[in-house]
PDB file of C-alpha atoms in Angstrom:
ATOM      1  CA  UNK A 232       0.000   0.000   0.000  1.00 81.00           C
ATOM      2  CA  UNK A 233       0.986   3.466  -0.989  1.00 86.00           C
ATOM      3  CA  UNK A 234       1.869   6.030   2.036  1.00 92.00           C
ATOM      4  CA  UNK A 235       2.817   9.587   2.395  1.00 96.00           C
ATOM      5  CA  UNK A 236       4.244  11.413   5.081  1.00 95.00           C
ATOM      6  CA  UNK A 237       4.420  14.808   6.328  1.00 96.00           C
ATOM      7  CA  UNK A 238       7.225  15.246   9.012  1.00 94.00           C
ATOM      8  CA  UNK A 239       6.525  18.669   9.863  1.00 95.00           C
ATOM      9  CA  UNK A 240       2.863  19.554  11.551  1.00 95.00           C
ATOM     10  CA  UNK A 241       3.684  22.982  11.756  1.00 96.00           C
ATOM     11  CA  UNK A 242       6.367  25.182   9.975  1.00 97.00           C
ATOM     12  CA  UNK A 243       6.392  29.114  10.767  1.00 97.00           C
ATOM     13  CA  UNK A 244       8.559  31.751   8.171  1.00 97.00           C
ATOM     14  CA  UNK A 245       9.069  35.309   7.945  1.00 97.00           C
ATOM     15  CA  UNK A 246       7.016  37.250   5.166  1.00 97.00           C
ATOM     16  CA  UNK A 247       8.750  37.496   2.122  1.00 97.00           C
ATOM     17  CA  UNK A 248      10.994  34.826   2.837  1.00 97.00           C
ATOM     18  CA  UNK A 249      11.244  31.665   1.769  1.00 98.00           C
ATOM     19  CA  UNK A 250      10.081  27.505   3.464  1.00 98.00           C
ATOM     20  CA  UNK A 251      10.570  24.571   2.133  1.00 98.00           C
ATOM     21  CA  UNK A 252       7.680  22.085   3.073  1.00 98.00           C
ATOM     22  CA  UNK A 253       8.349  18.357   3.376  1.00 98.00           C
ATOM     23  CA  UNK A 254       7.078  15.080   2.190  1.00 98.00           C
ATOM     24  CA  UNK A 255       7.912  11.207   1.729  1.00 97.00           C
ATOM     25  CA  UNK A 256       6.088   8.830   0.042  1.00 96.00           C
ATOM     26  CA  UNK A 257       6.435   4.804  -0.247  1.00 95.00           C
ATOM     27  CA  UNK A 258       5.197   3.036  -3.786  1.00 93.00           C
ATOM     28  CA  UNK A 259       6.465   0.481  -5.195  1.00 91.00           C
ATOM     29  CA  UNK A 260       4.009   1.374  -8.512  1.00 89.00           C
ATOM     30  CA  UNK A 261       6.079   3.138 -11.351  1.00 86.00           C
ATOM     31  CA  UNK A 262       3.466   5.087 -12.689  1.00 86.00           C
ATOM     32  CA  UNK A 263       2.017   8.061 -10.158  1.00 90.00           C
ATOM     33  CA  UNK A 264       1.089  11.450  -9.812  1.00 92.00           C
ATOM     34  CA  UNK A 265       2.317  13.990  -7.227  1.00 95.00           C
ATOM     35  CA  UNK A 266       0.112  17.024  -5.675  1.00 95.00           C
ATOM     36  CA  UNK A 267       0.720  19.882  -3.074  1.00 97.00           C
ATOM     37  CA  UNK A 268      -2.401  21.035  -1.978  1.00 96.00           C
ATOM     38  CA  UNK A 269      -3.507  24.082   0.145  1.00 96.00           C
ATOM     39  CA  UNK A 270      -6.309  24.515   2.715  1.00 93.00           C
ATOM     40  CA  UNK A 271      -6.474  27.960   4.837  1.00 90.00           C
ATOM     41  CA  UNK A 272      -8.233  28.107   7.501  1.00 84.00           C
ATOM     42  CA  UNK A 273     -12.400  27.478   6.961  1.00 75.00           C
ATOM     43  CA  UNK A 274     -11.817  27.453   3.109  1.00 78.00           C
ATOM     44  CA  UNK A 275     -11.968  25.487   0.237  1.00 86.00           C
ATOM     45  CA  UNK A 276      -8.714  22.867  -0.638  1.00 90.00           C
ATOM     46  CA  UNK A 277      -7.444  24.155  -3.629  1.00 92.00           C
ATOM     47  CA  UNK A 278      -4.660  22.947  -5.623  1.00 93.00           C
ATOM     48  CA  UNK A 279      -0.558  24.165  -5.966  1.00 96.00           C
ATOM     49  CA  UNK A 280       1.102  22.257  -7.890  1.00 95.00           C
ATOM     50  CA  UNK A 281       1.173  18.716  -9.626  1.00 93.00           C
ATOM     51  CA  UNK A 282       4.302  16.717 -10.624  1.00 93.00           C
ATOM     52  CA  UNK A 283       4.156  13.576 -12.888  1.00 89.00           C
ATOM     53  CA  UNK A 284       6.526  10.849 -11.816  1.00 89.00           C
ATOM     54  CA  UNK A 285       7.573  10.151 -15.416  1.00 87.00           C
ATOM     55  CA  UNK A 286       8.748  13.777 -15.574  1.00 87.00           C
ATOM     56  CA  UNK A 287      12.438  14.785 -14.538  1.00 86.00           C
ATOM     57  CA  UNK A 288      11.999  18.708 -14.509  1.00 91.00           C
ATOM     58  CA  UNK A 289      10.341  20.340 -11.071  1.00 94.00           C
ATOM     59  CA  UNK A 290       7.249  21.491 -11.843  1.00 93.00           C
ATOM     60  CA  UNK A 291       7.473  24.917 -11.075  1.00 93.00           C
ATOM     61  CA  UNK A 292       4.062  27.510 -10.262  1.00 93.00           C
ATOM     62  CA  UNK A 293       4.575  31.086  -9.564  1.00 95.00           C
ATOM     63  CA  UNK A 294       6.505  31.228  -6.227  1.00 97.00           C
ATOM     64  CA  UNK A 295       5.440  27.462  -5.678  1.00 97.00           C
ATOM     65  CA  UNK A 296       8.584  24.881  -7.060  1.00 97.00           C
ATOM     66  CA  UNK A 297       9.057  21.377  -6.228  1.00 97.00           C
ATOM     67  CA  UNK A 298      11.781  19.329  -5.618  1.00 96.00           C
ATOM     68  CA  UNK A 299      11.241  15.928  -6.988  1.00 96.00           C
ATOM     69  CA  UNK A 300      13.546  13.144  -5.751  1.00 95.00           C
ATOM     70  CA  UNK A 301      12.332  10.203  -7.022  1.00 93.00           C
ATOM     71  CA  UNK A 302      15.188   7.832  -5.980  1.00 93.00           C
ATOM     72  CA  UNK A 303      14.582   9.077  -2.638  1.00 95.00           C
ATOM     73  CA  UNK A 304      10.684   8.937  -2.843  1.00 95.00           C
ATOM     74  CA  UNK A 305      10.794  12.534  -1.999  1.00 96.00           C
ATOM     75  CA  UNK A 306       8.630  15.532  -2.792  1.00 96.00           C
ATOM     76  CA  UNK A 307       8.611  18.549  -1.162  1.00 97.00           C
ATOM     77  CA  UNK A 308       7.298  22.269  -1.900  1.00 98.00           C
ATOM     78  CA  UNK A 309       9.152  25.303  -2.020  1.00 98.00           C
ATOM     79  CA  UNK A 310       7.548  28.692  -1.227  1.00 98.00           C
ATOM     80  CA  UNK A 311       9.165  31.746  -2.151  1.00 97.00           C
ATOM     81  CA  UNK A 312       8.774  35.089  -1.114  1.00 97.00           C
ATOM     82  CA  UNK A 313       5.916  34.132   1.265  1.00 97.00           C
ATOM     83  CA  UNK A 314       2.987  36.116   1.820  1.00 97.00           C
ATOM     84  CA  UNK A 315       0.308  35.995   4.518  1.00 96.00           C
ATOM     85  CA  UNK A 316      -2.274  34.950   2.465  1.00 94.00           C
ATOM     86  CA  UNK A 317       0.090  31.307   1.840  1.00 96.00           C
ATOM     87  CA  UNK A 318      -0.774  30.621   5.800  1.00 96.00           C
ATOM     88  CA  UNK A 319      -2.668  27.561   5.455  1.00 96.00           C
ATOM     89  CA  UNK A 320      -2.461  23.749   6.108  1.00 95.00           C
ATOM     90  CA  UNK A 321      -0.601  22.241   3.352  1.00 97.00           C
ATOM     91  CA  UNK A 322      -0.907  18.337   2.186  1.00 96.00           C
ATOM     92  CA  UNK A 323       1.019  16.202   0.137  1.00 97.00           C
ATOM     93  CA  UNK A 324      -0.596  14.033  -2.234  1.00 96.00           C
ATOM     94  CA  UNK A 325      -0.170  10.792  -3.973  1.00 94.00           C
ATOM     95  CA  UNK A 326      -2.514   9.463  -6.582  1.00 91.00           C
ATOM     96  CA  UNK A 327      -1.809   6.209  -8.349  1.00 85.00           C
ATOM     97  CA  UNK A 328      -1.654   5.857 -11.559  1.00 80.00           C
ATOM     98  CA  UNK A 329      -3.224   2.296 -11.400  1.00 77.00           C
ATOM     99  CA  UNK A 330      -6.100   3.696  -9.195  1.00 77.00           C
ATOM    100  CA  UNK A 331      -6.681   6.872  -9.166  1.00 78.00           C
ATOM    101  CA  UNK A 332      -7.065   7.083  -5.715  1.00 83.00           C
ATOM    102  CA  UNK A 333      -5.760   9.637  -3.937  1.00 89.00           C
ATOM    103  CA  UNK A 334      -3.937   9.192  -1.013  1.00 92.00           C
ATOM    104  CA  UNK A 335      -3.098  12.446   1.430  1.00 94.00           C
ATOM    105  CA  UNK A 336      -0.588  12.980   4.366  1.00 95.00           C
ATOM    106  CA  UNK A 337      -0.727  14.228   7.703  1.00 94.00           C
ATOM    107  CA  UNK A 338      -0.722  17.848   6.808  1.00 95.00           C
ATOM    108  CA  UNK A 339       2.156  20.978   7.699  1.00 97.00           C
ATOM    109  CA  UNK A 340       0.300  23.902   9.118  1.00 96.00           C
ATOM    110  CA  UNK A 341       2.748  26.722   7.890  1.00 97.00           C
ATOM    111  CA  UNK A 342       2.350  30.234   9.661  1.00 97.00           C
ATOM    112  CA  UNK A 343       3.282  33.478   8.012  1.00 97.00           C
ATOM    113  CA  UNK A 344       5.189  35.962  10.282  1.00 96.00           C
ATOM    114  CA  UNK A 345       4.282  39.710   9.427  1.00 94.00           C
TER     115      UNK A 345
ATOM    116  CA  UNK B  90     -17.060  30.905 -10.946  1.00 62.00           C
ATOM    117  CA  UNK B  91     -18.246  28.361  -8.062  1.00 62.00           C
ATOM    118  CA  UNK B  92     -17.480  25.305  -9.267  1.00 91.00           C
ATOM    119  CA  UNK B  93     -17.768  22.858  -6.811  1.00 94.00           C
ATOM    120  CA  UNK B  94     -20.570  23.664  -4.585  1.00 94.00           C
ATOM    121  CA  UNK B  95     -21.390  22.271  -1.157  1.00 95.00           C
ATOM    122  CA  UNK B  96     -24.451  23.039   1.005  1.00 90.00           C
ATOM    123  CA  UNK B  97     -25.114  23.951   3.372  1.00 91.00           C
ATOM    124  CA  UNK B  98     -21.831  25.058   4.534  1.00 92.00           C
ATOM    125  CA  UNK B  99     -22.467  24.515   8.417  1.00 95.00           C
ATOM    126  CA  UNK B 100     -24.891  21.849  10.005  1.00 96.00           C
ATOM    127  CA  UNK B 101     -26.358  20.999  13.191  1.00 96.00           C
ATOM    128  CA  UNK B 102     -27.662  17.726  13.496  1.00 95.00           C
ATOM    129  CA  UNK B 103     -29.104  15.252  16.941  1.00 96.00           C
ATOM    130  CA  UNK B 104     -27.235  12.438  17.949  1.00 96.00           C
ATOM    131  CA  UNK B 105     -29.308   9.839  15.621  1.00 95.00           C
ATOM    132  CA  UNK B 106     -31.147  11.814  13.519  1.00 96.00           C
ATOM    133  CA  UNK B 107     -30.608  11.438   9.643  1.00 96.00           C
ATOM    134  CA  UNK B 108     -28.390  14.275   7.840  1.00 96.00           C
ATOM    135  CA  UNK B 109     -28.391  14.836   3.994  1.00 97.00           C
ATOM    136  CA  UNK B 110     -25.289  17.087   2.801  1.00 97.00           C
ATOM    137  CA  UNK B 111     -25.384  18.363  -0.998  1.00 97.00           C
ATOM    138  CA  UNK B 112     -22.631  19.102  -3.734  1.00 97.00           C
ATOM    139  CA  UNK B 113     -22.997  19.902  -7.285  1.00 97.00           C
ATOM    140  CA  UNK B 114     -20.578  20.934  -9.643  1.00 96.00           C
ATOM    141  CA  UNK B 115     -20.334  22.758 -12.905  1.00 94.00           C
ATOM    142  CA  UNK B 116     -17.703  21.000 -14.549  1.00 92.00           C
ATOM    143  CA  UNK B 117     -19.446  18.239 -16.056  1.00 92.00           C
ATOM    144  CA  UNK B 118     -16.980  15.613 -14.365  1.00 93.00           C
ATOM    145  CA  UNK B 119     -17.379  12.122 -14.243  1.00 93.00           C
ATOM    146  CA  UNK B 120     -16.531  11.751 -10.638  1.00 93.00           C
ATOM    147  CA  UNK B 121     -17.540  12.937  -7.184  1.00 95.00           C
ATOM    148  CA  UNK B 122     -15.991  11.630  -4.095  1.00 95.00           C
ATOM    149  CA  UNK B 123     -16.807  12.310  -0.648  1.00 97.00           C
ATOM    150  CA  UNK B 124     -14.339  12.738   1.829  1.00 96.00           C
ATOM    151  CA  UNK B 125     -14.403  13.387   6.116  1.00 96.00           C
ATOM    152  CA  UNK B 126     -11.603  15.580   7.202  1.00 93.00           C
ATOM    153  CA  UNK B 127     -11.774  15.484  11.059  1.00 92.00           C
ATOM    154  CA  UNK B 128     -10.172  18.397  12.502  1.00 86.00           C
ATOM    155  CA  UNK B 129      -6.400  18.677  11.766  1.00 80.00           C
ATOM    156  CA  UNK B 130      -6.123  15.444   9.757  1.00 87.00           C
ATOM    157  CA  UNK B 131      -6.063  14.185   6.405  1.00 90.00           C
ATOM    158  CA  UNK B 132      -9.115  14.045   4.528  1.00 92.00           C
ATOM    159  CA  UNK B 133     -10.146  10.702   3.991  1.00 93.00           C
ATOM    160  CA  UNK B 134     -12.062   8.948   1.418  1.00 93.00           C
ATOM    161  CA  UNK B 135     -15.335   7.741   1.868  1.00 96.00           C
ATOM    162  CA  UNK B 136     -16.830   6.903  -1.393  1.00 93.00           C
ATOM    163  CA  UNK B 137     -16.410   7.939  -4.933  1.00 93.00           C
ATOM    164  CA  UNK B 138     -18.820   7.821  -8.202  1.00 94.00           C
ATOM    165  CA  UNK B 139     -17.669   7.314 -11.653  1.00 92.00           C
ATOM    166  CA  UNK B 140     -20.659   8.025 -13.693  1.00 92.00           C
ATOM    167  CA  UNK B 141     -23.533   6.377 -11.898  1.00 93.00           C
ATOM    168  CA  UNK B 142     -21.314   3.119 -10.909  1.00 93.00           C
ATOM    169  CA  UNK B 143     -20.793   3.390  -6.546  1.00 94.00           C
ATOM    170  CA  UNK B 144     -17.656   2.861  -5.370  1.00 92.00           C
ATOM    171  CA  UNK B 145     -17.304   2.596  -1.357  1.00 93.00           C
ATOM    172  CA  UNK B 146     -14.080   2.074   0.385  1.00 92.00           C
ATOM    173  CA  UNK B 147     -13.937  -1.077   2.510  1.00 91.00           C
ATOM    174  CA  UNK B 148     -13.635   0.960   5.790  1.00 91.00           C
ATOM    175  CA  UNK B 149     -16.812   3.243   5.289  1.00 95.00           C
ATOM    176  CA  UNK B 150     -19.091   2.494   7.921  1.00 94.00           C
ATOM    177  CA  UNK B 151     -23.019   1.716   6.653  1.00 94.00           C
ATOM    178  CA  UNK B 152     -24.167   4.632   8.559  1.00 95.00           C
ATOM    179  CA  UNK B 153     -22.860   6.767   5.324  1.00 97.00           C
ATOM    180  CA  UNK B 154     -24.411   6.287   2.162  1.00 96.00           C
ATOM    181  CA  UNK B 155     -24.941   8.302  -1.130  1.00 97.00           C
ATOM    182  CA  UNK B 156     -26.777   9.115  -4.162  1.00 96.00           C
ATOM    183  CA  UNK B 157     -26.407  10.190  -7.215  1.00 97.00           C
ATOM    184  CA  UNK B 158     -28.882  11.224  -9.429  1.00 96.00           C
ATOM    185  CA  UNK B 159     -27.487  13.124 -12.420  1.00 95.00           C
ATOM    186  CA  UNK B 160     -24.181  14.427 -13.094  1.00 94.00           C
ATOM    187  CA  UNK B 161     -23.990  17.868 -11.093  1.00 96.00           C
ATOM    188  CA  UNK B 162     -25.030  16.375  -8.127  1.00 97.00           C
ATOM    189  CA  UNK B 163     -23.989  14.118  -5.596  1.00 97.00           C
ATOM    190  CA  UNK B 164     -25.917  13.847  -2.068  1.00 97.00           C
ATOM    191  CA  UNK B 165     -24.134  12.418   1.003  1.00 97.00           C
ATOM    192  CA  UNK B 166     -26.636  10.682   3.578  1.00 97.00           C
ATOM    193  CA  UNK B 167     -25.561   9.732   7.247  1.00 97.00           C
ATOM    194  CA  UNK B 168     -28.469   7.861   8.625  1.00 96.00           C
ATOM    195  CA  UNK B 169     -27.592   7.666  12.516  1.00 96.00           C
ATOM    196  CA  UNK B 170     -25.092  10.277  13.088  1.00 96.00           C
ATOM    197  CA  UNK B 171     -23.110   9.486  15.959  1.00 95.00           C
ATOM    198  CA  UNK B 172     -20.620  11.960  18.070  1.00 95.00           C
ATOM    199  CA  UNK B 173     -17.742  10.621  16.574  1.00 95.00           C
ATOM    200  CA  UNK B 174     -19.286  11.532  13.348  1.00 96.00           C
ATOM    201  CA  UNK B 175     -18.800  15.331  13.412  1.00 96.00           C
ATOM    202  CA  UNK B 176     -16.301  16.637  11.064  1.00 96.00           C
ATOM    203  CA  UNK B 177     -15.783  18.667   7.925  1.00 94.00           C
ATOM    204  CA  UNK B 178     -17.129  16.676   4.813  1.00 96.00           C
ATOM    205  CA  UNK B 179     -15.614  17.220   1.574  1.00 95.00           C
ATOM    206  CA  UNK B 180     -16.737  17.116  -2.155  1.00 96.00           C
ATOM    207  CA  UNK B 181     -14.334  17.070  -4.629  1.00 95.00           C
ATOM    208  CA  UNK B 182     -14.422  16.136  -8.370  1.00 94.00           C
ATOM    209  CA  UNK B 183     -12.675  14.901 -11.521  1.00 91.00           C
ATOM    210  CA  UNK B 184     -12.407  14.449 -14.984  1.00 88.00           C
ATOM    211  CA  UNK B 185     -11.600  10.580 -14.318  1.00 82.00           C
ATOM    212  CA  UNK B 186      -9.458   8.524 -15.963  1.00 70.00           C
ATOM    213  CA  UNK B 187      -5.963   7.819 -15.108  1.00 63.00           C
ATOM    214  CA  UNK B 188      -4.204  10.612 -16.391  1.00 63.00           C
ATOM    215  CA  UNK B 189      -1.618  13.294 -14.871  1.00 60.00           C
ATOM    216  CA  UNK B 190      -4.678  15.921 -15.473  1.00 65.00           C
ATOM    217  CA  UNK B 191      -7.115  14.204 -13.827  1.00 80.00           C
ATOM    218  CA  UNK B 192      -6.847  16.433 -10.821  1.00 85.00           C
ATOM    219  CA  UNK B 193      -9.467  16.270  -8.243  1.00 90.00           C
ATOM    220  CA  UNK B 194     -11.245  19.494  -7.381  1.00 91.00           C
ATOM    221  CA  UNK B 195     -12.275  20.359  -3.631  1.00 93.00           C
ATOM    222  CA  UNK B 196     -15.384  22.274  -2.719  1.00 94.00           C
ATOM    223  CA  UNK B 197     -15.462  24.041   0.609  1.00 92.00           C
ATOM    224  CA  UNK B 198     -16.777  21.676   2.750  1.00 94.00           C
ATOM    225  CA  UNK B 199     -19.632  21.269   5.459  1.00 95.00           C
ATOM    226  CA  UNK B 200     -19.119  21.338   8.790  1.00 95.00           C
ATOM    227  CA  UNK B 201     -21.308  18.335  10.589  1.00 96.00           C
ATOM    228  CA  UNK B 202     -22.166  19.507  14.267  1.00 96.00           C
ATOM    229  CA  UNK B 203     -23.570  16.486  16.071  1.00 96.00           C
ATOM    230  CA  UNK B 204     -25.639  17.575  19.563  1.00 94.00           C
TER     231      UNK B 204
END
């Protein structure tokens, strides 16, 4: 069975600086899908970014970048030049590409320091 | 622009007596899932339609059921809602298939009180 893990529950950073959000994941399937999603606080989950396993490149979004490790099953989000509206829980996501199903992690609750 | 739609947004309901959340969508997609995101956790998957074929997950208690009856709507039914039942429900939808762009889209939840 496919996990994901989230080792940080809550990250804090400065505004306009930058955090870098973690995330593991175990597969042994070679075909997958990759998602950061955001939830503030009493509002809707909305997507960040999406990275195909087959692809090499980070997927990159506006101030949101990835880095993809896929030797080391690793995924985790980049957030540059942070703003207070990017205070939300963030999850991880892993959706099979034999499935669909997608399969979330524990969540990073990252706080934006005026 | 709403796209996925959930109401109502907040809802009180008695220990035990039946609840009925709603979602519709605008996107003409295939699927609608229905997840329950207790507070601070991972949302997790209930059920899921593809079309008008039901698919629940294995750990879904009975109490939770759904219908479908066109493609912009999905209802979620909890017949004997318990305490341990209160949580944030989800809808979210997708294209389906198993492609990179089938990306599931969220609405913004209801929040199930139970008294």
């Amino acid at each position: 069975a496919q996990t994901v893990t989230q080792s940080q529950p809550e990250m804090s950073v400065q505004e306009a600086e930058t955090v870098t959000l973690s995330c593991t994941y175990d597969t042994s399937e070679s075909d997958y899908y990759l998602f950061w999603y955001k939830q503030p606080p009493s509002r809707q989950m909305i997507l960040v970014i999406r990275q195909e396993a087959y692809k090499q490149q980070n997927a990159t979004e506006n101030r949101f970048s990835v880095n993809f490790q896929k030797a080391a099953k690793s995924f985790s989000l980049k957030i540059s030049d942070s703003q207070l509206g990017d205070a939300a829980m963030y999850f991880c996501a892993y959706r099979s590409g034999h499935t669909g199903k997608l399969i979330f992690g524990q969540g990073t609750t990252l706080q934006v320091k005026p | 622009d709403a796209m996925v739609i959930q109401n109502p947004r907040y809802q009180v309901t008695q220990f035990g007596k039946p609840v009925t959340l709603s979602c519709s969508q605008t996107l003409n997609h295939n699927v609608m899932y229905w997840y329950q995101q207790k507070s601070s956790q991972a949302p997790k998957l209930l059920f899921h339609y593809y079309d008008k074929d039901f698919n629940n997950e294995a750990d879904t208690p009975d109490n939770f059921q759904s219908r479908r009856p066109n493609t912009s709507f999905c209802f979620l039914d909890i017949r004997s809602p318990g305490l341990g039942d209160a949580a944030m429900y989800l809808c979210a939808t997708s294209r389906g298939g198993l492609a990179g762009t089938d990306t599931q889209y969220f609405g913004p939840g209801t929040r199930l009180t139970v008294l």
